[in-house]
PDB file of C-alpha atoms in Angstrom:
ATOM      1  CA  MET A 134     171.265  48.278 111.573  1.00 44.00           C
ATOM      2  CA  ASN A 135     174.025  47.257 114.337  1.00 44.00           C
ATOM      3  CA  LYS A 136     172.523  44.554 116.406  1.00 41.00           C
ATOM      4  CA  PRO A 137     172.738  46.837 119.106  1.00 45.00           C
ATOM      5  CA  LEU A 138     170.325  48.569 117.267  1.00 39.00           C
ATOM      6  CA  ARG A 139     167.788  46.227 115.962  1.00 40.00           C
ATOM      7  CA  THR A 140     168.289  44.038 119.762  1.00 38.00           C
ATOM      8  CA  ARG A 141     166.738  47.190 120.976  1.00 40.00           C
ATOM      9  CA  ALA A 142     164.227  47.775 118.121  1.00 39.00           C
ATOM     10  CA  LEU A 143     162.951  43.829 118.509  1.00 38.00           C
ATOM     11  CA  PHE A 144     162.133  44.564 122.191  1.00 39.00           C
ATOM     12  CA  THR A 145     160.499  47.707 121.915  1.00 40.00           C
ATOM     13  CA  VAL A 146     157.954  45.989 119.147  1.00 39.00           C
ATOM     14  CA  SER A 147     157.171  43.200 122.419  1.00 42.00           C
ATOM     15  CA  ALA A 148     157.176  45.489 124.647  1.00 44.00           C
ATOM     16  CA  ILE A 149     153.865  47.510 122.698  1.00 41.00           C
ATOM     17  CA  CYS A 150     152.176  43.755 122.249  1.00 42.00           C
ATOM     18  CA  MET A 151     152.686  43.180 125.493  1.00 45.00           C
ATOM     19  CA  ALA A 152     150.801  45.986 126.393  1.00 42.00           C
ATOM     20  CA  ALA A 153     148.245  45.146 123.666  1.00 43.00           C
ATOM     21  CA  LEU A 154     147.657  41.974 124.975  1.00 43.00           C
ATOM     22  CA  LEU A 155     146.830  43.105 128.236  1.00 44.00           C
ATOM     23  CA  ALA A 156     144.208  45.356 127.676  1.00 40.00           C
ATOM     24  CA  GLY A 157     142.777  42.711 124.784  1.00 44.00           C
ATOM     25  CA  GLY A 158     145.154  41.534 121.848  1.00 42.00           C
ATOM     26  CA  CYS A 159     147.551  42.907 119.493  1.00 41.00           C
ATOM     27  CA  ALA A 160     145.240  42.963 116.846  1.00 42.00           C
ATOM     28  CA  SER A 161     142.119  45.132 116.601  1.00 47.00           C
ATOM     29  CA  TYR A 162     138.497  45.006 115.222  1.00 55.00           C
ATOM     30  CA  SER A 163     135.132  45.799 115.568  1.00 72.00           C
ATOM     31  CA  ILE A 164     132.527  43.901 116.749  1.00 75.00           C
ATOM     32  CA  THR A 165     129.642  43.577 113.621  1.00 79.00           C
ATOM     33  CA  PRO A 166     126.277  42.574 114.282  1.00 75.00           C
ATOM     34  CA  GLU A 167     126.797  38.747 113.071  1.00 79.00           C
ATOM     35  CA  MET A 168     129.981  38.463 115.991  1.00 76.00           C
ATOM     36  CA  GLN A 169     127.373  39.598 118.041  1.00 73.00           C
ATOM     37  CA  ALA A 170     124.216  36.931 118.129  1.00 72.00           C
ATOM     38  CA  ARG A 171     126.691  34.040 117.422  1.00 76.00           C
ATOM     39  CA  ALA A 172     127.810  34.656 121.128  1.00 70.00           C
ATOM     40  CA  ALA A 173     123.880  35.367 121.850  1.00 66.00           C
ATOM     41  CA  ALA A 174     123.422  31.986 120.142  1.00 69.00           C
ATOM     42  CA  GLU A 175     125.845  30.243 121.486  1.00 74.00           C
ATOM     43  CA  ASN A 176     125.368  28.048 125.143  1.00 73.00           C
ATOM     44  CA  PRO A 177     128.581  26.764 127.429  1.00 77.00           C
ATOM     45  CA  ALA A 178     127.918  24.638 129.834  1.00 84.00           C
ATOM     46  CA  PRO A 179     128.452  26.671 133.215  1.00 88.00           C
ATOM     47  CA  PRO A 180     130.820  26.191 135.386  1.00 91.00           C
ATOM     48  CA  ARG A 181     131.427  24.131 138.883  1.00 92.00           C
ATOM     49  CA  ASP A 182     131.677  25.622 141.768  1.00 92.00           C
ATOM     50  CA  ASP A 183     135.260  24.427 141.185  1.00 93.00           C
ATOM     51  CA  ASP A 184     135.938  26.401 138.329  1.00 94.00           C
ATOM     52  CA  PHE A 185     135.764  29.133 140.084  1.00 96.00           C
ATOM     53  CA  PRO A 186     139.407  29.853 140.713  1.00 95.00           C
ATOM     54  CA  ALA A 187     140.381  29.934 144.979  1.00 95.00           C
ATOM     55  CA  PRO A 188     140.122  33.552 146.441  1.00 94.00           C
ATOM     56  CA  GLY A 189     143.301  33.403 148.014  1.00 94.00           C
ATOM     57  CA  SER A 190     144.997  33.135 144.494  1.00 95.00           C
ATOM     58  CA  ALA A 191     144.001  36.311 143.614  1.00 95.00           C
ATOM     59  CA  THR A 192     145.881  39.996 142.291  1.00 94.00           C
ATOM     60  CA  TRP A 193     143.002  41.662 144.228  1.00 92.00           C
ATOM     61  CA  LYS A 194     142.201  39.955 147.277  1.00 92.00           C
ATOM     62  CA  GLN A 195     139.935  43.100 148.835  1.00 93.00           C
ATOM     63  CA  GLY A 196     137.493  42.565 145.978  1.00 93.00           C
ATOM     64  CA  ALA A 197     135.267  45.229 144.757  1.00 93.00           C
ATOM     65  CA  PHE A 198     131.552  46.462 145.940  1.00 93.00           C
ATOM     66  CA  PRO A 199     130.238  46.412 142.535  1.00 92.00           C
ATOM     67  CA  ASN A 200     126.742  48.750 141.221  1.00 90.00           C
ATOM     68  CA  LEU A 201     124.266  46.267 141.139  1.00 86.00           C
ATOM     69  CA  GLU A 202     123.217  48.058 137.840  1.00 87.00           C
ATOM     70  CA  ALA A 203     126.416  48.146 135.720  1.00 90.00           C
ATOM     71  CA  LEU A 204     125.935  44.158 136.747  1.00 92.00           C
ATOM     72  CA  ARG A 205     122.299  43.674 135.159  1.00 88.00           C
ATOM     73  CA  ALA A 206     123.419  45.571 132.711  1.00 89.00           C
ATOM     74  CA  MET A 207     125.823  42.618 131.335  1.00 91.00           C
ATOM     75  CA  ARG A 208     124.954  41.073 128.162  1.00 91.00           C
ATOM     76  CA  THR A 209     126.486  38.316 125.935  1.00 90.00           C
ATOM     77  CA  GLY A 210     127.758  39.239 122.926  1.00 91.00           C
ATOM     78  CA  MET A 211     130.173  42.848 125.069  1.00 92.00           C
ATOM     79  CA  GLY A 212     133.652  42.836 124.246  1.00 93.00           C
ATOM     80  CA  LYS A 213     136.672  43.239 127.110  1.00 93.00           C
ATOM     81  CA  ASP A 214     136.581  47.128 126.874  1.00 93.00           C
ATOM     82  CA  GLN A 215     132.848  47.286 127.674  1.00 93.00           C
ATOM     83  CA  VAL A 216     133.081  44.199 130.474  1.00 94.00           C
ATOM     84  CA  ARG A 217     135.499  47.055 132.187  1.00 93.00           C
ATOM     85  CA  GLU A 218     133.674  49.463 131.659  1.00 93.00           C
ATOM     86  CA  LEU A 219     131.450  48.411 134.040  1.00 93.00           C
ATOM     87  CA  LEU A 220     133.395  45.961 136.074  1.00 94.00           C
ATOM     88  CA  GLY A 221     136.642  46.470 135.821  1.00 93.00           C
ATOM     89  CA  PHE A 222     139.698  45.155 135.792  1.00 93.00           C
ATOM     90  CA  PRO A 223     139.123  41.085 136.521  1.00 95.00           C
ATOM     91  CA  HIS A 224     140.721  40.393 140.040  1.00 96.00           C
ATOM     92  CA  PHE A 225     142.674  37.661 139.219  1.00 95.00           C
ATOM     93  CA  SER A 226     145.576  37.322 137.244  1.00 89.00           C
ATOM     94  CA  GLU A 227     144.048  35.939 133.608  1.00 81.00           C
ATOM     95  CA  GLY A 228     146.966  35.229 131.082  1.00 77.00           C
ATOM     96  CA  LEU A 229     148.034  37.272 128.538  1.00 71.00           C
ATOM     97  CA  GLY A 230     146.681  36.959 124.658  1.00 73.00           C
ATOM     98  CA  GLY A 231     143.452  34.314 124.118  1.00 79.00           C
ATOM     99  CA  VAL A 232     142.441  35.119 127.681  1.00 88.00           C
ATOM    100  CA  ARG A 233     138.316  33.471 127.584  1.00 92.00           C
ATOM    101  CA  GLU A 234     137.397  34.058 131.989  1.00 95.00           C
ATOM    102  CA  TRP A 235     137.745  37.121 134.452  1.00 96.00           C
ATOM    103  CA  ASN A 236     136.958  36.470 137.477  1.00 97.00           C
ATOM    104  CA  TYR A 237     135.961  39.026 140.275  1.00 97.00           C
ATOM    105  CA  ILE A 238     135.411  38.574 144.235  1.00 96.00           C
ATOM    106  CA  PHE A 239     132.326  41.532 144.676  1.00 95.00           C
ATOM    107  CA  HIS A 240     131.238  42.476 148.569  1.00 93.00           C
ATOM    108  CA  PHE A 241     127.352  43.309 149.029  1.00 89.00           C
ATOM    109  CA  ARG A 242     126.163  45.288 151.354  1.00 84.00           C
ATOM    110  CA  THR A 243     123.762  43.208 154.183  1.00 78.00           C
ATOM    111  CA  GLY A 244     122.175  46.923 155.176  1.00 72.00           C
ATOM    112  CA  ALA A 245     123.212  46.062 158.864  1.00 65.00           C
ATOM    113  CA  GLY A 246     125.928  48.675 159.247  1.00 72.00           C
ATOM    114  CA  PRO A 247     129.136  47.811 157.145  1.00 80.00           C
ATOM    115  CA  GLU A 248     128.227  43.637 157.203  1.00 85.00           C
ATOM    116  CA  TYR A 249     128.612  42.496 153.996  1.00 87.00           C
ATOM    117  CA  PHE A 250     128.771  38.500 151.749  1.00 90.00           C
ATOM    118  CA  THR A 251     130.631  37.858 149.078  1.00 94.00           C
ATOM    119  CA  CYS A 252     130.758  36.513 145.934  1.00 95.00           C
ATOM    120  CA  GLN A 253     132.599  35.072 143.165  1.00 96.00           C
ATOM    121  CA  TYR A 254     131.434  36.138 139.759  1.00 97.00           C
ATOM    122  CA  MET A 255     133.032  34.693 136.442  1.00 96.00           C
ATOM    123  CA  VAL A 256     132.707  35.825 132.548  1.00 96.00           C
ATOM    124  CA  ARG A 257     133.268  34.047 129.702  1.00 95.00           C
ATOM    125  CA  PHE A 258     134.530  35.427 126.433  1.00 93.00           C
ATOM    126  CA  ASN A 259     134.121  33.067 122.894  1.00 93.00           C
ATOM    127  CA  ALA A 260     136.357  32.659 120.004  1.00 90.00           C
ATOM    128  CA  ASP A 261     135.779  36.411 118.582  1.00 90.00           C
ATOM    129  CA  VAL A 262     136.564  37.622 122.338  1.00 91.00           C
ATOM    130  CA  LEU A 263     132.636  38.516 123.188  1.00 93.00           C
ATOM    131  CA  THR A 264     130.723  37.228 126.887  1.00 93.00           C
ATOM    132  CA  ASN A 265     129.123  34.373 126.042  1.00 91.00           C
ATOM    133  CA  GLY A 266     128.179  33.665 129.389  1.00 92.00           C
ATOM    134  CA  MET A 267     128.191  35.137 133.468  1.00 92.00           C
ATOM    135  CA  TYR A 268     127.944  33.164 136.737  1.00 95.00           C
ATOM    136  CA  TRP A 269     128.050  33.374 139.769  1.00 94.00           C
ATOM    137  CA  LYS A 270     129.220  31.082 142.792  1.00 93.00           C
ATOM    138  CA  GLY A 271     128.093  31.411 146.323  1.00 88.00           C
ATOM    139  CA  PRO A 272     124.200  30.878 147.568  1.00 85.00           C
ATOM    140  CA  GLY A 273     121.880  33.719 146.819  1.00 82.00           C
ATOM    141  CA  CYS A 274     124.584  36.137 144.736  1.00 87.00           C
ATOM    142  CA  ALA A 275     122.463  35.101 140.657  1.00 84.00           C
ATOM    143  CA  ASP A 276     119.285  36.711 142.694  1.00 83.00           C
ATOM    144  CA  LEU A 277     121.293  39.607 143.508  1.00 81.00           C
ATOM    145  CA  LEU A 278     120.222  40.546 139.562  1.00 80.00           C
ATOM    146  CA  ARG A 279     116.314  40.148 139.590  1.00 75.00           C
ATOM    147  CA  PRO A 280     114.762  43.886 138.954  1.00 62.00           C
ATOM    148  CA  PRO A 281     113.753  45.328 142.587  1.00 56.00           C
ATOM    149  CA  ARG A 282     110.543  45.985 143.305  1.00 55.00           C
ATOM    150  CA  VAL A 283     109.946  50.310 143.271  1.00 54.00           C
ATOM    151  CA  ALA A 284     107.212  51.234 145.088  1.00 54.00           C
ATOM    152  CA  ALA A 285     104.443  53.927 143.296  1.00 57.00           C
ATOM    153  CA  ALA A 286     105.204  57.244 144.636  1.00 58.00           C
ATOM    154  CA  PRO A 287     102.371  58.419 145.902  1.00 58.00           C
ATOM    155  CA  VAL A 288     100.428  61.271 143.329  1.00 57.00           C
ATOM    156  CA  ALA A 289      99.119  65.047 145.076  1.00 52.00           C
ATOM    157  CA  THR A 290      95.658  64.173 144.882  1.00 50.00           C
ATOM    158  CA  THR A 291      95.482  61.050 147.480  1.00 49.00           C
ATOM    159  CA  PRO A 292      93.537  62.386 150.727  1.00 48.00           C
ATOM    160  CA  SER A 293      96.237  60.448 152.646  1.00 51.00           C
ATOM    161  CA  ALA A 294      99.040  62.852 151.653  1.00 52.00           C
ATOM    162  CA  ALA A 295     100.011  66.487 151.314  1.00 60.00           C
ATOM    163  CA  PRO A 296     101.182  67.339 148.258  1.00 64.00           C
ATOM    164  CA  ALA A 297     104.955  67.169 147.232  1.00 72.00           C
ATOM    165  CA  THR A 298     107.654  68.846 147.980  1.00 84.00           C
ATOM    166  CA  ARG A 299     110.658  68.876 145.864  1.00 85.00           C
ATOM    167  CA  THR A 300     114.213  69.540 146.435  1.00 88.00           C
ATOM    168  CA  THR A 301     116.584  69.471 143.659  1.00 90.00           C
ATOM    169  CA  LEU A 302     120.534  69.244 144.815  1.00 90.00           C
ATOM    170  CA  GLY A 303     122.968  69.925 142.202  1.00 91.00           C
ATOM    171  CA  ALA A 304     125.511  66.655 142.478  1.00 89.00           C
ATOM    172  CA  ASP A 305     128.499  68.859 141.328  1.00 89.00           C
ATOM    173  CA  GLY A 306     128.223  70.569 145.659  1.00 89.00           C
ATOM    174  CA  LEU A 307     127.365  67.228 146.947  1.00 92.00           C
ATOM    175  CA  PHE A 308     130.204  65.091 145.428  1.00 90.00           C
ATOM    176  CA  ARG A 309     133.601  65.544 144.685  1.00 88.00           C
ATOM    177  CA  PHE A 310     134.536  64.953 140.713  1.00 81.00           C
ATOM    178  CA  ASP A 311     132.755  61.093 139.385  1.00 83.00           C
ATOM    179  CA  GLY A 312     132.101  60.774 142.898  1.00 86.00           C
ATOM    180  CA  ARG A 313     128.894  58.158 144.101  1.00 90.00           C
ATOM    181  CA  SER A 314     129.493  57.475 147.571  1.00 89.00           C
ATOM    182  CA  LEU A 315     129.379  58.723 151.140  1.00 88.00           C
ATOM    183  CA  SER A 316     133.377  59.565 151.611  1.00 88.00           C
ATOM    184  CA  ASP A 317     132.673  61.298 148.285  1.00 88.00           C
ATOM    185  CA  LEU A 318     130.268  63.702 149.833  1.00 90.00           C
ATOM    186  CA  LEU A 319     131.994  67.051 149.459  1.00 91.00           C
ATOM    187  CA  PRO A 320     131.969  69.145 153.197  1.00 92.00           C
ATOM    188  CA  GLU A 321     129.052  71.034 151.703  1.00 92.00           C
ATOM    189  CA  GLY A 322     127.552  68.540 150.434  1.00 90.00           C
ATOM    190  CA  ARG A 323     126.517  66.575 153.805  1.00 92.00           C
ATOM    191  CA  ARG A 324     125.300  69.957 154.968  1.00 92.00           C
ATOM    192  CA  ARG A 325     122.958  70.506 152.940  1.00 92.00           C
ATOM    193  CA  LEU A 326     121.774  66.625 153.050  1.00 93.00           C
ATOM    194  CA  GLU A 327     121.618  67.104 156.685  1.00 93.00           C
ATOM    195  CA  ALA A 328     119.516  70.764 157.122  1.00 92.00           C
ATOM    196  CA  LEU A 329     117.040  68.744 154.605  1.00 92.00           C
ATOM    197  CA  ALA A 330     117.025  65.434 157.227  1.00 91.00           C
ATOM    198  CA  SER A 331     115.992  68.349 159.270  1.00 91.00           C
ATOM    199  CA  ASP A 332     113.386  69.459 157.197  1.00 90.00           C
ATOM    200  CA  ILE A 333     111.874  65.963 156.429  1.00 88.00           C
ATOM    201  CA  ARG A 334     111.839  64.630 160.357  1.00 87.00           C
ATOM    202  CA  SER A 335     110.492  68.162 161.001  1.00 87.00           C
ATOM    203  CA  ALA A 336     107.724  67.908 158.333  1.00 82.00           C
ATOM    204  CA  GLY A 337     105.970  65.488 160.359  1.00 79.00           C
ATOM    205  CA  PRO A 338     105.025  61.514 159.505  1.00 84.00           C
ATOM    206  CA  VAL A 339     107.012  60.987 156.558  1.00 85.00           C
ATOM    207  CA  GLU A 340     104.658  59.121 153.817  1.00 86.00           C
ATOM    208  CA  SER A 341     107.160  58.514 151.340  1.00 90.00           C
ATOM    209  CA  ILE A 342     110.289  59.505 149.639  1.00 92.00           C
ATOM    210  CA  GLY A 343     111.099  59.112 146.329  1.00 92.00           C
ATOM    211  CA  ILE A 344     114.831  60.293 145.627  1.00 94.00           C
ATOM    212  CA  THR A 345     115.811  59.704 141.817  1.00 95.00           C
ATOM    213  CA  GLY A 346     119.869  60.760 140.135  1.00 94.00           C
ATOM    214  CA  HIS A 347     119.813  62.335 137.118  1.00 94.00           C
ATOM    215  CA  THR A 348     123.626  62.852 135.049  1.00 93.00           C
ATOM    216  CA  ASP A 349     124.679  64.338 131.929  1.00 91.00           C
ATOM    217  CA  ARG A 350     125.196  63.005 128.696  1.00 90.00           C
ATOM    218  CA  LEU A 351     129.022  62.633 129.147  1.00 88.00           C
ATOM    219  CA  GLY A 352     130.284  59.655 128.994  1.00 87.00           C
ATOM    220  CA  SER A 353     128.114  55.762 128.018  1.00 89.00           C
ATOM    221  CA  ALA A 354     124.457  55.672 128.882  1.00 89.00           C
ATOM    222  CA  ALA A 355     125.508  52.017 130.977  1.00 89.00           C
ATOM    223  CA  TYR A 356     128.359  54.307 132.515  1.00 89.00           C
ATOM    224  CA  ASN A 357     125.310  57.088 133.306  1.00 90.00           C
ATOM    225  CA  GLN A 358     122.670  54.891 134.521  1.00 91.00           C
ATOM    226  CA  ALA A 359     125.142  53.649 136.900  1.00 91.00           C
ATOM    227  CA  LEU A 360     126.175  56.117 138.262  1.00 92.00           C
ATOM    228  CA  SER A 361     122.947  58.158 138.718  1.00 92.00           C
ATOM    229  CA  LEU A 362     121.656  55.228 140.731  1.00 93.00           C
ATOM    230  CA  ALA A 363     124.635  54.914 143.071  1.00 91.00           C
ATOM    231  CA  ARG A 364     124.021  58.807 143.851  1.00 93.00           C
ATOM    232  CA  ALA A 365     120.450  58.575 144.554  1.00 93.00           C
ATOM    233  CA  GLU A 366     121.499  55.632 147.390  1.00 93.00           C
ATOM    234  CA  THR A 367     124.420  57.634 148.427  1.00 92.00           C
ATOM    235  CA  VAL A 368     121.703  60.493 149.589  1.00 93.00           C
ATOM    236  CA  ARG A 369     119.274  57.868 150.266  1.00 93.00           C
ATOM    237  CA  ASP A 370     121.989  56.088 152.884  1.00 92.00           C
ATOM    238  CA  TYR A 371     123.042  59.528 154.798  1.00 92.00           C
ATOM    239  CA  LEU A 372     119.564  60.765 155.307  1.00 92.00           C
ATOM    240  CA  VAL A 373     118.296  57.109 156.561  1.00 90.00           C
ATOM    241  CA  ARG A 374     121.640  57.657 158.925  1.00 90.00           C
ATOM    242  CA  SER A 375     120.394  61.266 159.957  1.00 89.00           C
ATOM    243  CA  GLY A 376     117.559  59.517 160.855  1.00 89.00           C
ATOM    244  CA  VAL A 377     114.321  59.086 158.250  1.00 89.00           C
ATOM    245  CA  PRO A 378     112.360  56.106 157.776  1.00 88.00           C
ATOM    246  CA  ALA A 379     114.071  53.920 155.590  1.00 88.00           C
ATOM    247  CA  GLN A 380     111.201  51.727 154.859  1.00 88.00           C
ATOM    248  CA  ALA A 381     109.590  55.178 153.709  1.00 88.00           C
ATOM    249  CA  ILE A 382     112.271  56.185 150.718  1.00 91.00           C
ATOM    250  CA  HIS A 383     112.481  54.031 147.446  1.00 92.00           C
ATOM    251  CA  VAL A 384     115.538  55.149 144.748  1.00 93.00           C
ATOM    252  CA  GLN A 385     115.875  55.225 141.123  1.00 93.00           C
ATOM    253  CA  GLY A 386     118.513  56.306 138.587  1.00 92.00           C
ATOM    254  CA  LYS A 387     117.257  58.130 135.166  1.00 93.00           C
ATOM    255  CA  GLY A 388     120.848  58.661 133.592  1.00 92.00           C
ATOM    256  CA  GLU A 389     120.513  61.316 131.124  1.00 93.00           C
ATOM    257  CA  THR A 390     117.574  60.718 129.905  1.00 92.00           C
ATOM    258  CA  GLU A 391     115.538  63.960 131.541  1.00 92.00           C
ATOM    259  CA  PRO A 392     118.355  66.734 131.219  1.00 92.00           C
ATOM    260  CA  LYS A 393     117.391  70.233 132.459  1.00 91.00           C
ATOM    261  CA  VAL A 394     119.079  72.272 129.408  1.00 91.00           C
ATOM    262  CA  GLN A 395     120.882  71.263 126.124  1.00 90.00           C
ATOM    263  CA  CYS A 396     124.738  72.852 125.518  1.00 88.00           C
ATOM    264  CA  THR A 397     126.010  73.213 122.260  1.00 82.00           C
ATOM    265  CA  GLN A 398     129.464  71.830 122.255  1.00 74.00           C
ATOM    266  CA  PRO A 399     132.023  74.481 122.336  1.00 68.00           C
ATOM    267  CA  ALA A 400     135.583  74.935 121.587  1.00 66.00           C
ATOM    268  CA  LYS A 401     136.890  74.323 125.270  1.00 82.00           C
ATOM    269  CA  ARG A 402     135.304  70.421 126.591  1.00 83.00           C
ATOM    270  CA  ALA A 403     135.732  72.769 130.690  1.00 85.00           C
ATOM    271  CA  GLU A 404     132.923  74.887 129.169  1.00 87.00           C
ATOM    272  CA  LEU A 405     130.731  72.438 128.074  1.00 88.00           C
ATOM    273  CA  ILE A 406     130.305  70.152 131.585  1.00 87.00           C
ATOM    274  CA  ASP A 407     130.480  73.757 133.169  1.00 88.00           C
ATOM    275  CA  CYS A 408     126.934  74.043 130.822  1.00 90.00           C
ATOM    276  CA  LEU A 409     125.687  71.083 131.616  1.00 90.00           C
ATOM    277  CA  ALA A 410     125.953  71.705 135.626  1.00 90.00           C
ATOM    278  CA  PRO A 411     122.105  71.269 136.052  1.00 92.00           C
ATOM    279  CA  ASN A 412     121.733  67.504 134.578  1.00 93.00           C
ATOM    280  CA  ARG A 413     123.741  66.286 137.170  1.00 93.00           C
ATOM    281  CA  ARG A 414     121.698  66.394 139.896  1.00 94.00           C
ATOM    282  CA  VAL A 415     119.930  64.652 142.658  1.00 94.00           C
ATOM    283  CA  GLU A 416     115.606  65.016 143.581  1.00 94.00           C
ATOM    284  CA  ILE A 417     113.955  63.970 145.709  1.00 93.00           C
ATOM    285  CA  GLU A 418     110.555  64.087 146.604  1.00 92.00           C
ATOM    286  CA  VAL A 419     109.008  63.971 150.118  1.00 90.00           C
ATOM    287  CA  PHE A 420     105.219  63.119 151.039  1.00 89.00           C
ATOM    288  CA  VAL A 421     104.283  63.964 154.011  1.00 83.00           C
ATOM    289  CA  ARG A 422     100.665  62.359 155.928  1.00 75.00           C
ATOM    290  CA  ARG A 423      98.138  65.324 156.748  1.00 66.00           C
TER     291      ARG A 423
END
């Protein structure tokens, strides 16, 4: 090999390794139960506020609005790909090989219009590159992950409520592909939600409204759980904007756990996606006072 060719080959290998390092390292390996147990048993000292990077030094200074269910799914013993699937890439430039810490800037709505508050979130990794600690900076930030209180849905036999009216909206007609926020609602989806809000307002005094999101089985269970809850919350937010009382609404996401149809694996993925469409849905139950 002459010198120019050898130089180009070395540059190509370096570029490939650099890309691998950015993704988590040049070497690939399997996460064993022993490695996960070791990560869970470790108890590193929590960081001080000074250990968190200054927000102004972030690569992505705008931060993100995370899904609380995705944050609740975080555990020790997770690999970087699993963390990335739940939270996305870190918002700071964390370096290349051997990175043992990821940092994020997360915003959370206060419920008062567009207002929000900001927290910093740190994920630490051990020598096996598995999570062994997750930490917050900011007053009240750690309390965000306490399980939400879910009001028990009234049953149809209670004397104070009429039988529930159930409405099922297909997610494909409500949201853009893989969408979950108000900005992802399709025009037809907005019309259907506005019609539903009008029906609820004209039905009489509302006792309670239950909104449940569902997904198909494509994707990981954690991702589907977070997606189903986010879509249910978006439907709630739209109904509240349309005059439905917020205090009467409770939401939940059930991910892929309650499919309406079962589909065999066809030759084409598009056919499977079409077959699973009934599973991608948002169900609304409305109870009104007698």
